[in-house]
Amino acid sequence: MSAAHPSPAVLDLAVASSTAEHRPLIITLFAVFVAATLGITVWAGRQTRSASDFYAGGRQFTAFQNGLAVSGDYMSAASFLGIAGAIALFGYDGFLYSIGFLVAWLVALLLVAEPLRNSGRYTMGDVLAYRMRQRPVRTAAGVSTIVVSIFYLLAQMAGAGVLVALLLGITSDAGKILIVALVGVLMIVYVTIGGMKGTTWVQMVKAVLLIAGALLMTFLVLLKFDFNVSDLLGTAAAKSGHGAAFLEPGLKYGATGTSKLDFLSLGIALVLGTAGLPHILIRFYTVPTAKAARKSVNWAIGIIGAFYLMTIALGFGAAALIGPAEIKAKNPAGNAAAPQLAEYLGGVGSTGGAVLLAVISAVAFATILAVVAGLTLASSSSFAHDIYANVIRKGKATEKEEMRAARWATVLIGAVAIVLGVFARDLNVAGLVALAFAVAASANLPTILYSLFWKRFTTRGALWSIYGGLATSVILVLFSPVVSGNEKTSMFKGVDFAWFPLENPGLISIPLGFLLGWIGSLLSKEEPDKGKYAELEVKSLTGVGAH
């Protein structure tokens, strides 16, 4: 059956009226969530006594708990808000994001999860420095971790600004700046007080809320079409303005040779980037054994896979019930599609609509808070453990000093993220996320794989790979259409210094990261320590001597 829809003008007025009328309810639900998560954080903080507690939650979480937390860490604003919007606007091509994010977990499961858990202690730098020169490699690992985390943080904070400003009717720059600052302050509190234990419990709660919210919306969308998926897709295609092309490849990617290369580049970055994301990698250290790490990834694949299947109903449901024109009117990138769909499903202008809108938006806000907490913890841990304890203090720092450094690093990184987030509040969120994935895949993944599986890998190879992949990916994005040259979607309008044609640098920077690691190792005069490699190989594959 095809649902009848009010005109865009009537719908927009009704949404605005309903949102204003029920704004106290929305604010109350937000306040309840923030209070609940802060309560969890304070409770967990009282149990955080050692560096192991702060960095790895005391390695006390079960495989299921960690799988749930990994899911909460991974399903960010880009997953919930971004993918629903991408599908609503671009149909089949939008759903390719879901496929890319899900397939990426196979790389993490098969190549990284178990060996990394066996080989490291708290951070990626532990693995890289095992058979290399400590100070230069740990410095490089810390720099890469912080850069990736900050760019990912900007995307989440910009998403929070869009979401909260939309719901609370905030249009002034001062109000939007205040929202970004509030998110930054909350993430600092979560990490400094709760450490990994608090962050993990918040991520677990958020994952349950997100799955429950998506499941409810999926059920309501299918109910609108008598559970006839074919009818849902047909209505979405008809209302999209693109007809059958909406359900076929090529609407966003494939029209030109450049767009085909762009899709290939994006796909490579998504699939390989996950295994190099710092806030995902540190989650493998929160379980007691490598077997539990592997099982937690299995749980995460199941949970995340179920969620991404539901994005089909969310995205195509938004296209069929709301329409691309109305979605773009709220946010050109489609980031408001999921909240708009929640309002429609609950009843435009009704209390039910306001309640569902508030609940789903609170879940989206929870998603952002949990992810920014995980990112901040990853970057502050890398600074404290890799740079402060092992480079500056040369391994002589006590656990208490290391934890103090981590908390101060959290405050500093949070302050930097707030300042940059203020400038990024109106920028293209997808470009920032793509940069984070591209940097992770270009700088972190090659060094991790080479360290674990190539006996001739050297310190010079690690440095060339990390710094080369990092610099290449950042430079290519800075001179791409993501930053300038496109009046509709670029970060900076009115200027054009984009000489690199692709929106994602992965096609160039990722192979270059691997190539630089290989060339640097071959040209190095350093003789690889075969004994150390043999130790690492046994440790990574068997778990003997693992922390």
Coordinates of N, CA and C in Angstrom, one line a residue, residues 194-285:
G194 N 35.5 8.2 35.0 CA 35.2 6.8 34.9 C 36.3 6.0 34.2
G195 N 37.2 6.6 33.4 CA 38.2 5.8 32.7 C 37.5 4.8 31.8
M196 N 38.2 3.7 31.5 CA 37.6 2.7 30.6 C 36.4 2.0 31.2
K197 N 36.3 1.8 32.5 CA 35.2 1.2 33.1 C 33.9 2.0 32.8
G198 N 34.0 3.3 33.2 CA 32.8 4.1 33.0 C 32.4 4.3 31.5
T199 N 33.5 4.4 30.7 CA 33.2 4.6 29.2 C 32.6 3.3 28.7
T200 N 33.0 2.1 29.1 CA 32.5 0.9 28.6 C 31.0 0.7 29.0
W201 N 30.7 1.0 30.2 CA 29.3 0.8 30.7 C 28.4 1.8 29.9
V202 N 28.9 3.0 29.7 CA 28.1 4.0 28.9 C 27.8 3.5 27.5
Q203 N 28.9 2.9 26.9 CA 28.8 2.4 25.6 C 27.8 1.2 25.5
M204 N 27.8 0.4 26.5 CA 26.9 -0.8 26.6 C 25.5 -0.3 26.6
V205 N 25.2 0.6 27.5 CA 23.8 1.2 27.7 C 23.4 1.8 26.4
K206 N 24.3 2.6 25.8 CA 24.0 3.3 24.5 C 23.7 2.3 23.4
A207 N 24.5 1.2 23.3 CA 24.2 0.2 22.3 C 22.8 -0.4 22.4
V208 N 22.4 -0.8 23.6 CA 21.1 -1.3 23.9 C 20.0 -0.4 23.5
L209 N 20.2 0.9 23.8 CA 19.2 1.9 23.5 C 19.1 2.1 22.0
L210 N 20.3 2.1 21.3 CA 20.3 2.4 19.9 C 19.6 1.2 19.1
I211 N 19.9 0.0 19.5 CA 19.3 -1.2 18.9 C 17.8 -1.2 19.1
A212 N 17.4 -0.9 20.3 CA 16.0 -0.8 20.7 C 15.3 0.3 19.9
G213 N 15.9 1.4 19.8 CA 15.3 2.5 19.1 C 15.2 2.2 17.6
A214 N 16.2 1.7 17.0 CA 16.2 1.3 15.6 C 15.2 0.2 15.3
L215 N 15.1 -0.8 16.2 CA 14.1 -1.9 16.1 C 12.7 -1.3 16.1
L216 N 12.4 -0.4 17.0 CA 11.1 0.1 17.1 C 10.7 0.9 15.8
M217 N 11.7 1.7 15.4 CA 11.4 2.5 14.1 C 11.2 1.6 12.9
T218 N 12.0 0.5 12.9 CA 11.9 -0.4 11.8 C 10.6 -1.1 11.8
F219 N 10.1 -1.5 13.0 CA 8.8 -2.1 13.1 C 7.7 -1.2 12.6
L220 N 7.8 0.1 13.0 CA 6.7 1.1 12.7 C 6.7 1.4 11.2
V221 N 7.9 1.5 10.6 CA 8.0 1.7 9.2 C 7.4 0.6 8.4
L222 N 7.8 -0.7 8.7 CA 7.2 -1.8 8.0 C 5.7 -1.9 8.3
L223 N 5.2 -1.5 9.5 CA 3.8 -1.5 9.7 C 3.0 -0.6 8.8
K224 N 3.7 0.5 8.5 CA 3.0 1.5 7.5 C 2.8 0.8 6.2
F225 N 3.6 -0.1 5.8 CA 3.5 -0.8 4.5 C 3.0 -2.2 4.6
D226 N 2.3 -2.6 5.7 CA 1.9 -3.9 5.9 C 3.0 -5.0 5.8
F227 N 4.2 -4.6 6.2 CA 5.3 -5.5 6.2 C 5.7 -6.0 4.8
N228 N 5.3 -5.2 3.8 CA 5.6 -5.5 2.4 C 6.8 -4.6 2.0
V229 N 8.0 -5.3 2.0 CA 9.3 -4.6 1.8 C 9.3 -4.1 0.3
S230 N 8.7 -4.9 -0.6 CA 8.7 -4.4 -2.0 C 7.9 -3.1 -2.2
D231 N 6.8 -3.0 -1.4 CA 6.0 -1.8 -1.5 C 6.8 -0.6 -0.9
L232 N 7.5 -0.9 0.2 CA 8.3 0.2 0.8 C 9.3 0.7 -0.2
L233 N 10.1 -0.2 -0.8 CA 11.1 0.2 -1.8 C 10.5 0.9 -3.0
G234 N 9.4 0.4 -3.4 CA 8.7 1.0 -4.6 C 8.2 2.4 -4.3
T235 N 7.7 2.6 -3.1 CA 7.2 4.0 -2.7 C 8.4 4.9 -2.6
A236 N 9.5 4.4 -2.0 CA 10.7 5.2 -1.8 C 11.3 5.6 -3.2
A237 N 11.3 4.7 -4.1 CA 11.8 5.0 -5.5 C 10.9 6.0 -6.2
A238 N 9.6 5.9 -6.0 CA 8.7 6.8 -6.7 C 8.8 8.2 -6.1
K239 N 9.0 8.3 -4.8 CA 9.0 9.6 -4.2 C 10.4 10.3 -4.3
S240 N 11.4 9.5 -4.6 CA 12.8 10.0 -4.7 C 13.0 11.0 -5.8
G241 N 12.1 10.8 -6.9 CA 12.3 11.6 -8.1 C 13.3 11.0 -9.1
H242 N 13.8 9.8 -8.7 CA 14.8 9.1 -9.6 C 14.2 7.8 -10.2
G243 N 13.0 7.4 -9.7 CA 12.4 6.2 -10.2 C 13.3 5.0 -9.9
A244 N 13.3 4.0 -10.8 CA 14.0 2.8 -10.6 C 15.5 3.0 -10.3
A245 N 16.1 4.1 -10.8 CA 17.5 4.3 -10.6 C 17.8 4.5 -9.1
F246 N 16.8 4.8 -8.3 CA 17.0 4.9 -6.8 C 17.4 3.6 -6.2
L247 N 17.0 2.5 -6.8 CA 17.2 1.2 -6.2 C 18.4 0.5 -6.9
E248 N 19.1 1.2 -7.8 CA 20.2 0.6 -8.6 C 21.5 1.3 -8.3
P249 N 22.6 0.6 -8.5 CA 23.9 1.3 -8.3 C 24.1 2.5 -9.2
G250 N 24.8 3.5 -8.8 CA 25.2 4.6 -9.7 C 24.6 5.9 -9.5
L251 N 23.7 6.1 -8.5 CA 23.0 7.4 -8.4 C 24.0 8.4 -7.8
K252 N 24.8 8.0 -6.9 CA 25.9 8.9 -6.3 C 27.2 8.5 -6.9
Y253 N 27.5 7.2 -7.0 CA 28.8 6.8 -7.5 C 28.6 6.0 -8.8
G254 N 29.4 6.3 -9.8 CA 29.3 5.6 -11.0 C 28.9 6.4 -12.3
A255 N 28.5 7.6 -12.1 CA 28.1 8.4 -13.2 C 29.3 8.8 -14.0
T256 N 30.4 9.0 -13.4 CA 31.7 9.4 -14.1 C 32.8 8.5 -13.7
G257 N 33.9 8.6 -14.4 CA 35.1 7.8 -14.0 C 35.6 8.2 -12.7
T258 N 35.6 9.5 -12.4 CA 36.0 10.0 -11.1 C 35.2 9.5 -9.9
S259 N 33.9 9.5 -10.1 CA 33.0 9.0 -9.1 C 33.2 7.5 -8.8
K260 N 33.5 6.8 -9.9 CA 33.8 5.4 -9.7 C 35.1 5.2 -8.8
L261 N 36.1 6.0 -9.2 CA 37.3 5.9 -8.4 C 37.1 6.3 -6.9
D262 N 36.2 7.3 -6.8 CA 35.9 7.8 -5.5 C 35.2 6.7 -4.6
F263 N 34.3 6.0 -5.2 CA 33.7 4.9 -4.5 C 34.7 3.8 -4.1
L264 N 35.6 3.5 -5.0 CA 36.6 2.5 -4.7 C 37.5 3.0 -3.6
S265 N 37.8 4.3 -3.6 CA 38.7 4.8 -2.6 C 37.9 4.8 -1.2
L266 N 36.7 5.2 -1.2 CA 35.9 5.2 0.0 C 35.7 3.8 0.5
G267 N 35.5 2.8 -0.3 CA 35.3 1.4 0.1 C 36.6 0.9 0.7
I268 N 37.7 1.2 0.1 CA 39.0 0.7 0.7 C 39.2 1.3 2.1
A269 N 38.9 2.6 2.2 CA 39.1 3.3 3.5 C 38.2 2.7 4.6
L270 N 36.9 2.5 4.2 CA 36.0 2.0 5.2 C 36.4 0.5 5.7
V271 N 36.7 -0.3 4.7 CA 37.0 -1.7 5.0 C 38.3 -1.9 5.8
L272 N 39.3 -1.1 5.4 CA 40.6 -1.3 6.1 C 40.7 -0.3 7.3
G273 N 40.0 0.8 7.3 CA 40.1 1.7 8.4 C 39.8 1.2 9.8
T274 N 38.7 0.4 9.8 CA 38.2 -0.1 11.1 C 39.3 -0.8 11.9
A275 N 40.1 -1.6 11.3 CA 41.2 -2.3 12.0 C 42.3 -1.4 12.4
G276 N 42.3 -0.2 12.1 CA 43.3 0.8 12.5 C 42.8 1.9 13.4
L277 N 41.5 1.9 13.7 CA 40.9 2.9 14.5 C 41.3 2.8 16.0
P278 N 41.9 3.8 16.6 CA 42.5 3.6 18.0 C 41.4 3.3 19.0
H279 N 40.2 3.9 18.9 CA 39.2 3.6 20.0 C 38.6 2.2 19.8
I280 N 38.8 1.6 18.7 CA 38.3 0.2 18.5 C 39.4 -0.7 19.0
L281 N 40.7 -0.4 18.6 CA 41.8 -1.3 19.0 C 41.9 -1.4 20.5
I282 N 41.8 -0.3 21.3 CA 42.0 -0.4 22.7 C 40.9 -1.3 23.4
R283 N 39.8 -1.5 22.7 CA 38.7 -2.3 23.3 C 39.1 -3.8 23.4
F284 N 40.1 -4.2 22.6 CA 40.5 -5.6 22.7 C 41.3 -5.9 24.0
Y285 N 41.7 -4.9 24.7 CA 42.5 -5.1 25.9 C 41.6 -5.1 27.1

